[in-house]
Coordinates of C-alpha atoms and ligand atoms in Angstrom, one line a residue:
M1 CA -11.4 101.0 -3.3
L2 CA -7.8 99.8 -2.9
G3 CA -4.9 102.1 -2.0
S4 CA -2.5 103.0 -4.8
M5 CA 0.8 102.2 -3.1
Q6 CA 3.3 99.6 -4.3
S7 CA 2.7 96.1 -3.0
K8 CA 6.3 94.9 -2.8
Q9 CA 6.5 91.6 -1.0
L10 CA 8.2 91.5 2.4
L11 CA 11.1 89.1 1.8
I12 CA 14.0 88.2 4.0
S13 CA 16.6 88.7 1.2
S14 CA 15.8 92.4 1.3
I15 CA 17.3 92.7 4.8
I16 CA 20.8 91.6 3.8
E17 CA 20.6 93.6 0.6
F18 CA 19.6 96.7 2.7
A19 CA 22.5 96.1 5.2
E20 CA 25.0 95.7 2.3
K21 CA 23.9 99.0 0.7
N22 CA 23.5 101.1 3.8
H23 CA 25.9 99.6 6.3
P24 CA 28.5 97.9 4.2
K25 CA 31.4 98.5 6.6
T26 CA 29.6 97.6 9.8
E27 CA 31.2 94.5 11.3
V28 CA 30.0 91.0 12.1
V29 CA 32.4 89.4 14.6
S30 CA 32.4 85.7 15.5
N31 CA 34.1 83.6 18.1
T32 CA 34.7 80.6 16.0
T33 CA 34.5 76.8 16.6
E34 CA 38.0 76.4 15.0
G35 CA 39.4 78.9 17.5
G36 CA 40.0 82.6 17.3
I37 CA 38.0 85.6 16.3
H38 CA 36.7 86.1 12.7
R39 CA 35.7 89.5 11.6
Y40 CA 34.1 90.8 8.4
T41 CA 31.4 93.2 7.3
Y42 CA 27.7 93.2 6.2
A43 CA 29.0 93.6 2.6
D44 CA 31.0 90.4 3.0
A45 CA 28.1 88.6 4.6
A46 CA 25.8 89.6 1.7
K47 CA 28.2 88.4 -0.9
R48 CA 28.7 85.1 0.8
S49 CA 25.0 84.6 1.2
R50 CA 24.6 85.0 -2.5
Q51 CA 27.4 82.5 -3.1
M52 CA 25.5 80.1 -0.8
A53 CA 22.3 80.7 -2.7
N54 CA 24.2 79.8 -5.9
A55 CA 25.6 76.7 -4.3
L56 CA 22.2 75.6 -3.0
T57 CA 20.8 76.1 -6.5
N58 CA 23.5 73.8 -7.9
L59 CA 22.6 71.2 -5.3
G60 CA 19.1 71.3 -6.7
V61 CA 17.5 73.0 -3.7
K62 CA 14.1 74.5 -4.7
L63 CA 11.4 76.7 -3.2
G64 CA 9.9 75.0 -0.1
D65 CA 12.7 72.5 0.5
R66 CA 13.7 72.2 4.1
I67 CA 17.4 72.7 4.9
A68 CA 18.5 72.1 8.4
T69 CA 21.3 73.7 10.5
L70 CA 22.9 72.4 13.7
A71 CA 25.1 75.3 14.6
W72 CA 26.2 77.9 17.1
N73 CA 25.8 81.6 16.6
G74 CA 28.4 82.5 14.0
Y75 CA 29.0 84.1 10.6
R76 CA 28.4 81.0 8.5
H77 CA 25.1 80.3 10.2
F78 CA 24.2 84.0 9.6
E79 CA 24.9 83.6 5.9
L80 CA 22.7 80.5 5.8
Y81 CA 19.8 82.5 7.3
Y82 CA 19.8 84.6 4.1
G83 CA 21.1 82.1 1.6
I84 CA 18.5 79.5 2.4
S85 CA 15.4 81.7 3.1
G86 CA 16.4 84.2 0.4
L87 CA 16.2 81.4 -2.2
G88 CA 12.7 80.5 -1.0
A89 CA 13.8 77.3 0.7
V90 CA 13.0 76.8 4.4
M91 CA 15.7 77.3 7.0
H92 CA 15.2 74.7 9.7
T93 CA 17.2 75.5 12.8
I94 CA 17.6 72.5 15.0
N95 CA 18.3 72.8 18.7
P96 CA 21.3 70.5 19.3
R97 CA 20.5 70.3 23.0
L98 CA 17.4 68.2 22.3
F99 CA 17.7 64.5 23.0
P100 CA 19.1 62.6 19.9
E101 CA 15.8 60.8 19.4
Q102 CA 14.0 64.2 19.2
V103 CA 16.6 65.4 16.7
D104 CA 16.0 62.3 14.6
Y105 CA 12.3 62.8 14.9
I106 CA 12.3 66.4 13.7
V107 CA 14.7 65.8 10.8
N108 CA 12.4 63.1 9.6
H109 CA 9.2 65.1 10.3
A110 CA 10.6 68.1 8.5
E111 CA 12.0 65.9 5.7
D112 CA 15.2 67.9 5.6
S113 CA 17.2 67.4 2.4
Y114 CA 20.6 68.8 3.6
I115 CA 22.0 69.5 7.0
F116 CA 24.6 72.2 7.7
V117 CA 26.5 71.3 10.8
D118 CA 29.1 72.9 13.0
L119 CA 32.2 70.9 13.9
T120 CA 30.9 70.4 17.5
F121 CA 27.8 68.6 16.3
V122 CA 29.3 66.2 13.7
P123 CA 29.2 63.3 16.2
L124 CA 25.5 64.0 16.8
V125 CA 24.8 63.7 13.1
E126 CA 27.0 60.6 12.8
A127 CA 24.9 58.9 15.5
L128 CA 21.7 59.6 13.5
A129 CA 23.1 58.9 10.0
D130 CA 21.3 55.6 9.5
K131 CA 17.9 57.0 10.6
I132 CA 17.5 60.1 8.4
P133 CA 16.8 58.8 4.9
T134 CA 15.6 62.2 3.5
V135 CA 19.0 63.8 4.0
K136 CA 21.1 63.8 0.8
G137 CA 24.1 65.6 2.1
V138 CA 25.8 67.0 5.2
I139 CA 27.8 70.2 4.9
I140 CA 30.3 70.9 7.6
L141 CA 30.7 74.6 8.6
T142 CA 34.4 74.9 8.3
D143 CA 37.3 75.1 5.8
E144 CA 39.3 72.2 4.2
E145 CA 42.1 72.6 6.8
H146 CA 39.7 71.8 9.7
M147 CA 37.5 69.1 8.0
P148 CA 37.2 66.2 10.4
E149 CA 37.5 62.4 9.7
T150 CA 33.8 61.4 9.8
S151 CA 31.9 58.1 9.6
L152 CA 29.3 60.0 7.6
S153 CA 31.4 59.6 4.5
G154 CA 30.0 56.6 2.6
K155 CA 26.6 57.1 4.1
V156 CA 25.8 60.5 2.7
K157 CA 27.6 63.1 0.7
V158 CA 29.9 65.1 3.0
M159 CA 30.9 68.6 1.9
C160 CA 33.0 71.4 3.3
Y161 CA 31.2 74.7 3.6
E162 CA 34.1 76.9 2.3
T163 CA 34.8 74.6 -0.6
L164 CA 31.1 74.5 -1.5
I165 CA 30.9 78.3 -1.9
A166 CA 34.5 78.9 -3.1
G167 CA 33.9 78.8 -6.8
E168 CA 30.4 80.4 -6.7
S169 CA 29.6 83.8 -8.1
T170 CA 28.9 86.6 -5.7
E171 CA 26.1 87.7 -8.0
F172 CA 22.6 86.2 -7.5
D173 CA 19.3 87.8 -8.2
W174 CA 17.1 87.0 -5.2
P175 CA 13.8 85.6 -6.5
E176 CA 10.6 87.5 -5.8
F177 CA 7.7 85.3 -4.5
D178 CA 4.7 85.6 -2.3
E179 CA 5.6 87.0 1.1
N180 CA 3.5 84.4 2.8
T181 CA 6.0 81.7 1.6
A182 CA 7.5 79.7 4.4
A183 CA 10.9 81.0 5.4
C184 CA 12.0 79.2 8.7
L185 CA 10.9 76.2 10.7
C186 CA 11.4 76.0 14.4
Y187 CA 10.3 73.1 16.6
T188 CA 9.0 73.7 20.1
S189 CA 11.0 72.0 22.8
G190 CA 8.3 69.4 23.3
T191 CA 8.2 69.1 27.1
T192 CA 5.1 66.9 26.5
G193 CA 4.9 64.7 23.5
N194 CA 6.9 65.1 20.3
P195 CA 8.2 68.5 19.3
K196 CA 5.9 70.5 17.0
G197 CA 7.1 72.6 14.1
V198 CA 6.2 76.3 13.8
L199 CA 6.6 77.5 10.2
Y200 CA 7.3 81.2 10.0
S201 CA 6.7 83.1 6.7
H202 CA 8.8 85.9 5.2
R203 CA 6.0 88.3 6.0
S204 CA 5.6 87.2 9.7
T205 CA 9.4 87.3 10.1
I206 CA 9.7 90.9 8.7
I207 CA 6.7 92.2 10.6
H208 CA 8.1 90.7 13.8
A209 CA 11.5 92.3 13.2
Y210 CA 9.9 95.7 12.6
A211 CA 7.8 95.4 15.7
A212 CA 10.6 94.0 17.8
N213 CA 12.8 97.0 17.1
Q214 CA 10.3 99.6 18.3
P215 CA 11.9 102.0 20.9
D216 CA 10.0 100.4 23.7
V217 CA 11.1 96.9 22.6
L218 CA 14.7 96.2 21.5
G219 CA 15.1 99.7 20.2
L220 CA 18.5 99.0 18.5
S221 CA 20.3 101.6 16.4
A222 CA 23.2 101.7 14.0
L223 CA 25.4 102.7 16.9
D224 CA 24.6 99.6 18.9
V225 CA 26.9 96.6 19.3
V226 CA 24.8 93.5 19.8
L227 CA 25.8 90.2 21.3
P228 CA 23.0 87.7 20.9
V229 CA 23.8 85.0 23.4
V230 CA 20.4 83.5 22.8
P231 CA 21.2 80.8 20.1
M232 CA 20.2 81.2 16.5
F233 CA 18.6 77.7 17.0
H234 CA 16.4 79.2 19.7
V235 CA 13.6 81.0 17.8
N236 CA 16.0 82.7 15.4
A237 CA 18.0 84.3 18.3
W238 CA 14.7 86.1 19.2
G239 CA 14.8 87.9 15.9
N240 CA 18.3 89.5 16.4
A241 CA 19.7 87.9 13.2
Y242 CA 17.2 90.0 11.2
I243 CA 16.8 93.0 13.4
C244 CA 20.5 93.9 13.6
P245 CA 21.2 94.1 9.9
M246 CA 17.9 96.0 9.6
A247 CA 19.1 98.5 12.2
G248 CA 22.7 98.5 10.9
A249 CA 23.9 97.4 14.4
K250 CA 27.3 95.6 14.7
L251 CA 26.8 91.9 15.5
V252 CA 29.0 89.9 17.8
F253 CA 28.5 86.1 17.7
P254 CA 29.7 84.1 20.7
G255 CA 29.9 80.7 19.0
A256 CA 30.1 77.8 21.5
H257 CA 31.6 80.0 24.3
L258 CA 28.7 80.9 26.5
D259 CA 30.4 80.8 30.0
G260 CA 30.6 84.0 32.0
E261 CA 34.3 84.5 31.3
S262 CA 34.1 84.2 27.5
I263 CA 31.0 86.5 27.4
Q264 CA 32.7 89.2 29.6
K265 CA 35.8 89.1 27.4
L266 CA 33.8 89.5 24.2
M267 CA 31.7 92.3 25.7
E268 CA 34.8 94.2 26.7
S269 CA 36.9 93.7 23.6
E270 CA 34.0 94.4 21.1
K271 CA 32.5 97.2 23.2
V272 CA 29.1 95.5 23.3
T273 CA 26.2 97.8 24.2
F274 CA 23.3 95.3 24.2
S275 CA 22.9 91.6 24.7
A276 CA 20.0 89.0 25.0
G277 CA 19.8 85.6 26.7
V278 CA 18.0 83.3 29.2
P279 CA 18.4 83.8 33.0
T280 CA 21.0 81.0 33.4
I281 CA 23.4 82.8 31.1
W282 CA 23.1 86.0 33.0
L283 CA 23.5 84.2 36.3
G284 CA 26.7 82.7 35.0
L285 CA 28.0 86.1 33.9
L286 CA 27.0 87.8 37.2
Q287 CA 28.8 85.2 39.2
Y288 CA 31.9 85.5 37.0
L289 CA 31.9 89.3 37.3
R290 CA 31.6 89.2 41.1
S291 CA 34.4 86.6 41.5
S292 CA 36.8 88.1 39.0
G293 CA 36.2 91.8 39.7
K294 CA 35.9 92.3 35.9
R295 CA 33.4 94.9 34.5
I296 CA 31.1 95.2 31.5
D297 CA 31.1 99.0 31.3
T298 CA 30.0 99.4 27.7
V299 CA 26.8 97.3 28.2
K300 CA 23.8 99.5 28.6
R301 CA 20.9 96.9 28.3
L302 CA 20.5 93.2 28.8
V303 CA 17.3 91.4 27.6
I304 CA 16.2 88.4 29.6
G305 CA 13.5 86.1 28.5
G306 CA 12.6 82.4 28.1
S307 CA 12.0 82.0 31.8
A308 CA 11.0 84.3 34.6
C309 CA 14.0 86.4 35.7
P310 CA 14.9 86.2 39.4
R311 CA 14.9 89.6 41.1
A312 CA 18.5 89.0 42.3
I313 CA 19.8 89.0 38.6
I314 CA 17.9 92.2 37.7
E315 CA 19.1 93.9 40.9
G316 CA 22.7 92.7 40.5
F317 CA 23.2 94.0 37.0
R318 CA 21.5 97.3 37.7
M319 CA 23.0 98.2 41.0
E320 CA 26.5 96.7 40.6
Y321 CA 27.2 97.0 36.9
G322 CA 24.8 99.8 35.7
A323 CA 23.2 97.6 33.1
V324 CA 19.4 97.8 32.8
V325 CA 17.7 94.5 32.5
D326 CA 14.6 94.4 30.3
H327 CA 12.3 91.4 30.8
A328 CA 10.7 89.9 27.8
W329 CA 8.1 87.2 27.3
G330 CA 7.6 85.1 24.2
M331 CA 7.4 81.7 22.8
T332 CA 8.3 79.7 19.7
E333 CA 4.7 80.0 18.4
L334 CA 5.2 83.8 18.4
S335 CA 8.5 84.2 16.5
P336 CA 9.0 84.7 19.6
L337 CA 8.4 88.2 21.1
G338 CA 5.0 89.0 22.7
T339 CA 5.6 91.4 25.5
F340 CA 8.4 93.6 26.6
N341 CA 9.0 95.5 29.8
R342 CA 9.9 99.2 29.5
P343 CA 8.5 102.0 31.6
K344 CA 5.7 104.3 30.4
A345 CA 4.5 107.8 31.1
G346 CA 4.2 108.5 34.9
M347 CA 7.2 106.2 35.6
E348 CA 9.9 108.7 34.8
N349 CA 11.0 109.1 38.4
L350 CA 10.9 105.6 39.8
T351 CA 13.5 104.7 42.4
D352 CA 15.8 101.8 41.7
E353 CA 13.7 99.7 44.0
E354 CA 10.4 100.6 42.2
Y355 CA 12.1 100.1 38.8
I356 CA 13.2 96.6 39.8
D357 CA 9.7 95.8 41.0
L358 CA 8.4 96.9 37.6
S359 CA 11.1 94.8 35.8
M360 CA 9.9 91.7 37.5
K361 CA 6.8 91.8 35.3
Q362 CA 6.9 90.2 31.8
G363 CA 6.0 93.4 30.1
R364 CA 3.5 95.3 27.9
G365 CA 2.0 94.0 24.7
M366 CA 3.8 95.0 21.5
F367 CA 1.8 96.7 18.8
G368 CA 0.6 93.9 16.6
I369 CA 0.0 91.4 19.5
D370 CA -3.5 91.4 20.8
M371 CA -3.6 89.8 24.3
R372 CA -6.2 88.7 26.8
I373 CA -6.7 86.5 29.9
I374 CA -9.7 84.2 30.3
D375 CA -11.1 81.9 33.0
D376 CA -11.9 78.2 32.7
E377 CA -15.3 79.0 31.2
G378 CA -13.7 81.2 28.5
N379 CA -14.8 84.6 30.1
E380 CA -12.4 87.5 29.6
L381 CA -10.9 88.6 32.9
P382 CA -10.2 92.2 33.9
W383 CA -6.8 93.9 33.7
D384 CA -6.7 94.6 37.4
G385 CA -3.4 93.0 38.4
V386 CA -5.4 90.5 40.6
A387 CA -7.5 88.2 38.4
F388 CA -5.4 85.5 36.7
G389 CA -6.3 83.0 33.9
T390 CA -5.1 81.5 30.6
L391 CA -3.1 83.9 28.5
Q392 CA -4.2 84.1 24.9
V393 CA -2.7 86.0 22.0
R394 CA -3.4 86.7 18.3
G395 CA -1.6 88.7 15.6
P396 CA 0.4 88.5 12.4
W397 CA 3.3 86.7 14.0
V398 CA 1.3 84.2 16.0
C399 CA 1.1 80.7 14.6
E400 CA -2.2 79.5 13.0
S401 CA -1.4 75.8 13.1
Y402 CA 1.7 73.6 13.6
F403 CA 3.7 72.1 10.7
K404 CA 1.8 69.4 8.9
G405 CA -1.3 70.0 11.1
E406 CA 0.2 68.4 14.2
G407 CA -2.0 68.9 17.3
G408 CA -5.0 69.8 15.1
Q409 CA -6.8 73.1 15.6
V410 CA -4.7 75.4 17.8
I411 CA -6.6 78.6 17.5
D412 CA -10.3 79.3 18.2
E413 CA -12.8 80.8 15.8
N414 CA -11.6 84.3 16.6
N415 CA -7.9 83.4 16.1
W416 CA -7.0 83.3 19.8
F417 CA -4.1 81.1 20.5
S418 CA -3.8 79.7 24.1
T419 CA -0.3 80.1 25.3
G420 CA -0.3 77.5 28.1
D421 CA 0.7 80.3 30.5
V422 CA -1.4 81.5 33.4
S423 CA -1.1 85.3 33.8
K424 CA -2.5 88.5 35.2
I425 CA -2.4 91.9 33.6
D426 CA -2.2 95.1 35.6
P427 CA -4.2 98.3 34.9
D428 CA -1.1 99.7 33.1
G429 CA -1.1 96.7 30.7
Y430 CA 1.9 94.9 32.2
M431 CA 1.5 91.1 31.9
I432 CA 2.7 89.0 34.8
I433 CA 3.3 85.2 34.3
T434 CA 2.0 83.3 37.3
D435 CA 3.0 79.9 35.9
R436 CA 2.8 77.4 33.1
T437 CA -0.7 75.9 33.3
K438 CA 0.9 72.5 34.0
D439 CA 3.3 73.8 36.7
V440 CA 0.8 75.7 38.9
I441 CA 0.3 74.1 42.3
K442 CA -3.3 73.4 43.1
S443 CA -3.6 73.4 46.9
G444 CA -7.1 73.0 48.4
G445 CA -8.7 74.4 45.2
E446 CA -6.5 77.5 45.2
W447 CA -3.5 78.1 43.0
I448 CA 0.1 78.7 44.2
S449 CA 2.5 80.2 41.7
S450 CA 5.7 78.1 41.6
I451 CA 7.5 81.1 39.8
D452 CA 6.7 83.5 42.7
L453 CA 8.1 81.0 45.3
E454 CA 11.3 80.4 43.2
N455 CA 11.9 84.1 42.8
V456 CA 11.7 84.6 46.6
A457 CA 14.0 81.6 47.3
V458 CA 16.8 82.7 44.9
G459 CA 16.8 86.0 46.7
H460 CA 18.6 84.2 49.5
D461 CA 22.4 84.8 49.4
A462 CA 23.2 81.1 49.7
I463 CA 20.9 79.9 46.9
Q464 CA 22.1 79.6 43.3
E465 CA 19.0 78.2 41.7
A466 CA 15.5 77.0 43.0
A467 CA 12.6 75.1 41.6
V468 CA 9.2 74.5 43.2
I469 CA 6.9 71.6 42.2
G470 CA 3.6 70.4 43.5
I471 CA 3.7 67.1 45.5
T472 CA 0.6 65.0 45.9
H473 CA -1.0 65.6 49.4
K474 CA -3.9 63.6 50.9
K475 CA -5.6 66.6 52.4
W476 CA -4.7 69.5 50.1
D477 CA -4.3 67.6 46.7
E478 CA -0.9 69.3 46.2
R479 CA 1.5 71.2 48.3
P480 CA 4.8 72.9 47.3
L481 CA 8.2 71.3 47.6
L482 CA 11.2 73.7 47.2
V483 CA 14.3 72.2 45.6
C484 CA 17.4 74.3 45.8
V485 CA 21.0 74.3 44.6
K486 CA 23.3 76.1 47.0
N487 CA 26.1 78.5 46.0
E488 CA 29.5 76.9 46.2
G489 CA 30.6 76.6 49.8
A490 CA 27.4 78.1 51.2
E491 CA 25.7 76.8 54.3
V492 CA 22.0 76.9 54.6
S493 CA 19.3 74.7 56.2
K494 CA 15.6 74.0 55.5
E495 CA 14.8 76.1 58.6
D496 CA 16.9 79.0 57.3
M497 CA 15.1 79.0 54.0
L498 CA 11.6 78.9 55.6
A499 CA 12.5 81.6 58.0
Y500 CA 13.8 83.7 55.1
M501 CA 10.6 83.2 53.1
D502 CA 8.3 84.0 56.0
G503 CA 6.7 87.4 55.5
K504 CA 7.6 87.5 51.8
I505 CA 4.8 85.2 50.7
A506 CA 1.3 84.3 51.9
K507 CA 1.4 81.9 54.9
W508 CA -0.4 79.1 53.0
W509 CA 2.1 79.3 50.1
M510 CA 5.0 78.3 52.4
P511 CA 6.7 75.2 51.0
D512 CA 5.9 72.0 53.0
D513 CA 9.5 70.9 52.6
V514 CA 12.9 72.1 51.3
V515 CA 15.4 69.7 49.6
F516 CA 19.0 70.6 48.5
V517 CA 20.4 69.0 45.4
N518 CA 23.7 69.4 43.4
E519 CA 22.0 70.5 40.2
L520 CA 18.5 71.0 38.7
P521 CA 17.5 69.5 35.3
H522 CA 17.1 72.0 32.4
T523 CA 15.3 71.8 29.0
A524 CA 17.0 72.3 25.7
T525 CA 16.2 76.0 25.9
G526 CA 17.6 76.5 29.4
K527 CA 14.4 76.4 31.3
L528 CA 14.0 74.4 34.5
S529 CA 12.6 71.0 33.5
K530 CA 9.7 70.6 35.9
L531 CA 8.8 67.4 34.1
H532 CA 12.0 65.7 35.0
L533 CA 11.9 67.1 38.5
R534 CA 8.4 65.8 39.0
E535 CA 9.6 62.4 37.8
K536 CA 12.5 62.5 40.2
F537 CA 10.2 63.3 43.2
E538 CA 7.3 61.1 42.0
D539 CA 7.4 58.9 45.2
Y540 CA 8.3 61.7 47.6
T541 CA 6.1 62.1 50.7
L542 CA 6.0 65.5 52.3
P543 CA 6.6 65.6 56.1
T544 CA 3.1 67.2 56.4
D545 CA 1.5 64.2 54.7
K546 CA 2.7 61.3 56.9
Ligands
ADP1 P1 11.4 79.3 24.2 O1 12.0 77.9 24.3 O2 11.8 80.0 23.0 O3 11.6 80.1 25.4 P2 9.1 78.0 24.2 O4 8.1 78.1 23.2 O5 9.8 76.7 24.4 O6 10.0 79.2 23.9 O7 8.6 78.5 25.6 C1 7.8 79.5 25.8 C2 7.4 79.6 27.2 O8 8.5 80.0 28.0 C3 6.3 80.5 27.5 O9 5.0 80.0 27.2 C4 6.5 80.8 29.0 O10 6.0 79.7 29.8 C5 8.0 80.7 29.2 N1 8.6 82.1 29.2 C6 9.1 82.8 28.2 N2 9.5 84.0 28.6 C7 9.2 84.0 29.9 C8 9.4 85.0 31.0 N3 9.9 86.2 30.7 N4 8.9 84.7 32.2 C9 8.3 83.6 32.5 N5 8.2 82.6 31.5 C10 8.6 82.8 30.3

């Protein structure tokens, strides 16, 4: 027997309609690419999204068409999130930090028909113009006054965003369709091989947004002021572009200005209460706060994800600035949130030190995400905080396959998706990432966690950033090499580093060598690029191996 409740489809257009009706005056503030702050309300955003839907319809955009964006976090990008998906077309957010050949690959793979581009990224599209035949037009996210001279004219139709929507009606009846219809397309960074597309549906996006706003996850309310530093081209700003209008929270978009000084200024002037981003962003902010003496007193919580968060960052924000750092784990294939770190019953009276210890873990599973760890033979491992193995997940916002079937079968017969992470899970259900499968260091048949070593190394006052990679070793197969970037003006030697790490890690985990470099390579999503680092040290011989 079926239940007798209404089966209204879960569609993204309903989010902006809801915000317009229930939070019409709540502000959306943007630091713009043209310069200066732009401010309007959810009611304005909803109207302009409908104008965009009318404009797209006039351009001939239909259900299922892929429409790309190359843009920072800002109000026009936000309108596109609703205008494109609301119409039933697919919003394809491209990460502009990818190599140009990867951008070219994914535009062609996705068969994008239009590209919406911020002023900053016009040169990137100009360089690709001859290689993207499916693209019928490029729309520049600005007004007539700021339209640039571009070599794109003559090759494709070039349009100005404001002119495109100017004459359009603010009325548009959002179409009703199956909630399983594709809504957004996001490519993985592709550290090995070509990037692969993950195609989110309206249903998966809305369920993820509901789940991600549980009290023990983002837990945002209509009184929050949210600054998503995480880009809208990085897994939909981790859901913030949907969750904030659902919650009625004020949104503050940083645009291209992601340095510590700009973020502090925006946090102070807009009274930001909550922000989310990758560790490098928070490191930049922390350094700026310390050197300038400025504060972020309205900020209550910061979410860190995308890479393991060094203890020094969690400690710095909590102890010096009174901001709690919540550690989250996720991936493109999960829309992206999978686990979130908040305390549970029995942890009410943790000391700061104990709380920081807890915060180092990647967090508990969210309702909707089923998670387990398995060994190499596929046996499920216990949640004892000791056993570690491949992390697998399944649930309504976990991908079933990649776009166009790339990579073949990616889930097993019971829907388990292997994340490529090696983890342990403690008896309280907190998951701890040991490493990426391909980054773990295999020394004499045992595993060394590169992440654990990096976390210890960055705890040293003189160290800004650290990476550990495995170097081939005749006797042990692989041994760890620690590669560090020093803080400006800091003095520290290899011997100092090894002495500092002594006693904080198992003796046999001790790096066989320490090298200092001016900077470390990063991926398009701000992670340490171990692939590039391994290439750089391909011919390196450890002193213990001579
Ligand atoms: P994104 O680029 O959105 O971070 P990717 O899909 O490219 O997502 O990368 C996901 C991977 O990032 C995870 O499989 C994991 O290895 C790593 N990751 C994400 N969050 C964390 C975290 N909190 N701690 C350690 N690693 C993390």
